[in-house]
């Protein structure tokens, strides 16, 4: 299938991006920077085409569904939203440092999806319950939220590294940490991406509830995936209150953001692989 | 305990309840409780739990409500404290926010200036009404048309935008309280299950929690049930039922329901949730019994699980099981492969004076299969006309629209709280000894970096 081939190219491109972003750490140069961004955008465009192809191919097979239905498609789509949000942040804040954290995550996700024997990459028909437009609204908003949280996680890690280096570093290291944006910008990115992610996650949980109500007559049934998305939401609500009402900044909020991202990972992967419930489609 | 100390405790509990210091611990406690609720499987059977835990552990978990954690009294208590804290904190801050929105500072004073981060002081050689108009124009391009307050020797221009956005987080919190209220309203509803065979009518269903039978004020007829498949595969694509609502003998509503598209009548939702086959409309199987010795034949109407005596003998026949699509697994154990009527089969046991003698499978499509010479009876299906049934989930939740309204508030409020800001600009000009001393000041409650840049530009165009 064409989509699989394209996705192979995309995975390779993101791996190259990962190397390039690391190289950029040591060779900071305007031209090189433009080239990296160009390659990233090219990779993302091919990624978009590949997802579109896969969608089209599913229609040809007579199933006709958006590529969001199983673990393979989830990982691929989640990588797509993550690179999208990463690019937006790179343009908005003129910051390349986060690429060092984002592209390893994205490459691993893409490679794992294609290579792991636990994950089926065929286009499979949907069970009747998943046959709904709400699938698109629900999963897309959740994935965009997860991606925003991933960026905030990257920014938090960067913050902590830079924070430790800030006072006791040799000139060479100082130079390296000069590559990272100033602490205040990082702190702002952590907060901004969480604000975006929180709003999207709220919408994601609500569209999920509306859908559940349509499909099986109950908007909330405390199934593990639902409960974990609520836990994630509560952790980020704690982050928001810590920052807005208690005046926490910097290190402490960065740590909260990392805890939040751990909850995101568990909601997305842990629940499917370790617990069981209505959403356990991902384990197939 | 002395009355005074007691009052002290009540007071400090009250103070804690209305304090924002409690909010973050509450959010974290609630997350941990939810986490526990996903680590311990909820609402399973005792057998399931005893496989996972030792009996003593199981008893502790059961008595503390951990096996139905989200309905336990202490979970509800935490939710209650959460709600009280949310309402109390919001109300506490209301007067301040109200003042900020409707009675904001329009005239700068020295004390207020000290609290602002964007302040520029400069001196003008002259100041005329023309210039006042020009400043007002610049400010209104930047923000909104300023109000001008003129006093002898002093001019005050004030402009603000987005003062209502200060209410954003109220909307969020209100949404949350409404959602919780909606969830509480849900107690007035019910959930249950209804199974209707094609062509049959039903006006009652089984409640999920109590297994009691509940009657409806109307009845539902299933006219047709259909499963569609992907191509030639066994993978179902959709389930559909044609339903008719009958009230007072009249057909009032007809709808074809499918998964993700329920029938709604009088606030009661009927969801397509399952389907299957029954031997006939009444659920019975009509079996012909042939006595091998005498050749005598007899028809028995068998009900699943119960036994029927063959007249004039000590023999009874029991119908143990009915499968619509008989198949065997790798260990040779029979199971129902699908709910399609591919290979209907009945499992019968012959009892002699109450003692089991032997068992056999009877197949509708293969009457000669499994015949055993040594047995004294032959069995076969008579006029086999099995029916499909549709399984419906029946729910009523009067709180569901309240919950949606709350969700809408929550999302709108969160958007306003995060992505809009209350921005203010003051310009004060004082005449002092032939010179005009000017102060330009600005404040925002969000996005300070952007505001600071804009403020610099504003300052340049005014100076
Ligand atoms: C978990 C759900 C909650 C969400 C999503 C939420 C959301 C928010 C948001 C977005 C803000 C920002 C307002 C601003 O712009 O400053 C805020 C502020 C606030 N929240 Fe919550 N909140 C939640 C629960 C609570 C609870 C349970 C309390 C109980 C006390 C609370 C008390 C406050 C207070 C006092 C503020 C102060 C706002 C200010 O700085 O003026 N929140 N909340």
PDB file of C-alpha atoms and ligand atoms in Angstrom, chain A residues 191 198 202 233-234 237-238 240-241 244-245, chain B residues 17-24 26-27 30 81-90 93 97 165-166 168-170 172-173 176 410 413-414 416-418 445-446, ligand 1:
ATOM      1  CA  UNK A 191       2.227  27.387  30.663  1.00  0.00           C
ATOM      2  CA  UNK A 198      -6.136  21.725  28.991  1.00  0.00           C
ATOM      3  CA  UNK A 202     -11.659  19.296  28.316  1.00  0.00           C
ATOM      4  CA  UNK A 233      -7.208  16.661  33.696  1.00  0.00           C
ATOM      5  CA  UNK A 234      -7.080  17.048  37.486  1.00  0.00           C
ATOM      6  CA  UNK A 237      -5.983  21.721  36.803  1.00  0.00           C
ATOM      7  CA  UNK A 238      -3.663  21.598  39.833  1.00  0.00           C
ATOM      8  CA  UNK A 240      -3.099  25.861  36.469  1.00  0.00           C
ATOM      9  CA  UNK A 241      -4.215  26.763  39.974  1.00  0.00           C
ATOM     10  CA  UNK A 244      -2.522  31.382  38.653  1.00  0.00           C
ATOM     11  CA  UNK A 245      -3.693  31.405  42.258  1.00  0.00           C
TER      12      UNK A 245
ATOM     13  CA  UNK B  17     -13.119  24.823  53.464  1.00  0.00           C
ATOM     14  CA  UNK B  18     -13.318  28.276  51.933  1.00  0.00           C
ATOM     15  CA  UNK B  19      -9.568  28.631  51.404  1.00  0.00           C
ATOM     16  CA  UNK B  20      -7.843  28.329  48.038  1.00  0.00           C
ATOM     17  CA  UNK B  21      -5.003  26.650  49.918  1.00  0.00           C
ATOM     18  CA  UNK B  22      -7.243  23.582  50.051  1.00  0.00           C
ATOM     19  CA  UNK B  23      -7.907  23.494  46.298  1.00  0.00           C
ATOM     20  CA  UNK B  24      -4.624  22.026  45.079  1.00  0.00           C
ATOM     21  CA  UNK B  26      -8.090  18.482  46.927  1.00  0.00           C
ATOM     22  CA  UNK B  27      -7.316  18.157  43.220  1.00  0.00           C
ATOM     23  CA  UNK B  30      -9.110  13.355  43.988  1.00  0.00           C
ATOM     24  CA  UNK B  81     -15.909  19.003  49.966  1.00  0.00           C
ATOM     25  CA  UNK B  82     -14.575  19.741  46.477  1.00  0.00           C
ATOM     26  CA  UNK B  83     -17.886  21.347  45.481  1.00  0.00           C
ATOM     27  CA  UNK B  84     -18.156  23.377  48.700  1.00  0.00           C
ATOM     28  CA  UNK B  85     -14.578  24.592  48.300  1.00  0.00           C
ATOM     29  CA  UNK B  86     -15.199  25.532  44.686  1.00  0.00           C
ATOM     30  CA  UNK B  87     -18.356  27.509  45.454  1.00  0.00           C
ATOM     31  CA  UNK B  88     -16.970  29.147  48.594  1.00  0.00           C
ATOM     32  CA  UNK B  89     -13.725  30.290  46.975  1.00  0.00           C
ATOM     33  CA  UNK B  90     -15.515  31.680  43.961  1.00  0.00           C
ATOM     34  CA  UNK B  93     -13.527  36.531  45.386  1.00  0.00           C
ATOM     35  CA  UNK B  97     -13.718  40.884  40.807  1.00  0.00           C
ATOM     36  CA  UNK B 165     -13.178  38.317  30.687  1.00  0.00           C
ATOM     37  CA  UNK B 166     -12.357  38.527  34.383  1.00  0.00           C
ATOM     38  CA  UNK B 168     -14.037  33.584  32.691  1.00  0.00           C
ATOM     39  CA  UNK B 169     -12.977  31.401  35.544  1.00  0.00           C
ATOM     40  CA  UNK B 170     -16.371  31.944  37.204  1.00  0.00           C
ATOM     41  CA  UNK B 172     -15.574  27.530  34.372  1.00  0.00           C
ATOM     42  CA  UNK B 173     -16.331  26.941  38.030  1.00  0.00           C
ATOM     43  CA  UNK B 176     -18.260  22.434  37.030  1.00  0.00           C
ATOM     44  CA  UNK B 410     -16.825  24.971  31.389  1.00  0.00           C
ATOM     45  CA  UNK B 413     -15.149  29.796  30.602  1.00  0.00           C
ATOM     46  CA  UNK B 414     -11.809  28.044  30.204  1.00  0.00           C
ATOM     47  CA  UNK B 416     -12.096  33.091  28.131  1.00  0.00           C
ATOM     48  CA  UNK B 417      -9.943  32.541  31.212  1.00  0.00           C
ATOM     49  CA  UNK B 418      -6.888  31.479  29.205  1.00  0.00           C
ATOM     50  CA  UNK B 445      -3.904  40.283  33.572  1.00  0.00           C
ATOM     51  CA  UNK B 446      -2.462  37.940  30.927  1.00  0.00           C
TER      52      UNK B 446
HETATM   53  C1  LIG C   1     -10.968  21.029  38.556  1.00  0.00           C
HETATM   54  C2  LIG C   1     -11.642  21.942  38.093  1.00  0.00           C
HETATM   55  C3  LIG C   1     -11.277  23.386  38.017  1.00  0.00           C
HETATM   56  C4  LIG C   1     -10.956  24.075  36.917  1.00  0.00           C
HETATM   57  C5  LIG C   1     -10.904  23.550  35.525  1.00  0.00           C
HETATM   58  C6  LIG C   1     -10.679  25.415  37.290  1.00  0.00           C
HETATM   59  C7  LIG C   1     -10.291  26.416  36.421  1.00  0.00           C
HETATM   60  C8  LIG C   1      -9.777  27.614  36.824  1.00  0.00           C
HETATM   61  C9  LIG C   1      -9.166  28.551  35.966  1.00  0.00           C
HETATM   62  C10 LIG C   1      -9.008  28.407  34.474  1.00  0.00           C
HETATM   63  C11 LIG C   1      -8.753  29.599  36.712  1.00  0.00           C
HETATM   64  C12 LIG C   1      -8.014  30.793  36.181  1.00  0.00           C
HETATM   65  C13 LIG C   1      -8.614  32.094  36.497  1.00  0.00           C
HETATM   66  C14 LIG C   1      -7.683  33.229  36.233  1.00  0.00           C
HETATM   67  O1  LIG C   1      -7.621  33.680  35.095  1.00  0.00           O
HETATM   68  O2  LIG C   1      -7.010  33.693  37.152  1.00  0.00           O
HETATM   69  C15 LIG C   1      -9.128  29.326  38.045  1.00  0.00           C
HETATM   70  C16 LIG C   1      -8.891  30.161  39.111  1.00  0.00           C
HETATM   71  C17 LIG C   1      -9.320  29.920  40.376  1.00  0.00           C
HETATM   72  N1  LIG C   1      -9.867  28.748  40.837  1.00  0.00           N
HETATM   73 FE1  LIG C   1     -10.360  27.156  39.720  1.00  0.00          FE
HETATM   74  N2  LIG C   1     -10.855  25.509  38.617  1.00  0.00           N
HETATM   75  C18 LIG C   1     -11.210  24.291  39.103  1.00  0.00           C
HETATM   76  C19 LIG C   1     -11.458  23.964  40.391  1.00  0.00           C
HETATM   77  C20 LIG C   1     -11.382  24.860  41.438  1.00  0.00           C
HETATM   78  C21 LIG C   1     -11.736  24.559  42.753  1.00  0.00           C
HETATM   79  C22 LIG C   1     -12.232  23.212  43.270  1.00  0.00           C
HETATM   80  C23 LIG C   1     -11.578  25.669  43.458  1.00  0.00           C
HETATM   81  C24 LIG C   1     -11.890  25.750  44.903  1.00  0.00           C
HETATM   82  C25 LIG C   1     -11.515  26.554  45.693  1.00  0.00           C
HETATM   83  C26 LIG C   1     -11.063  26.695  42.588  1.00  0.00           C
HETATM   84  C27 LIG C   1     -10.742  27.994  42.949  1.00  0.00           C
HETATM   85  C28 LIG C   1     -10.190  28.933  42.139  1.00  0.00           C
HETATM   86  C29 LIG C   1      -9.830  30.246  42.518  1.00  0.00           C
HETATM   87  C30 LIG C   1     -10.051  30.873  43.854  1.00  0.00           C
HETATM   88  C31 LIG C   1      -9.276  30.874  41.422  1.00  0.00           C
HETATM   89  C32 LIG C   1      -8.707  32.284  41.449  1.00  0.00           C
HETATM   90  C33 LIG C   1      -8.742  33.037  40.211  1.00  0.00           C
HETATM   91  C34 LIG C   1      -7.979  34.319  40.305  1.00  0.00           C
HETATM   92  O3  LIG C   1      -6.743  34.304  40.182  1.00  0.00           O
HETATM   93  O4  LIG C   1      -8.620  35.342  40.489  1.00  0.00           O
HETATM   94  N3  LIG C   1     -10.971  26.157  41.350  1.00  0.00           N
HETATM   95  N4  LIG C   1      -9.752  28.100  38.092  1.00  0.00           N
END
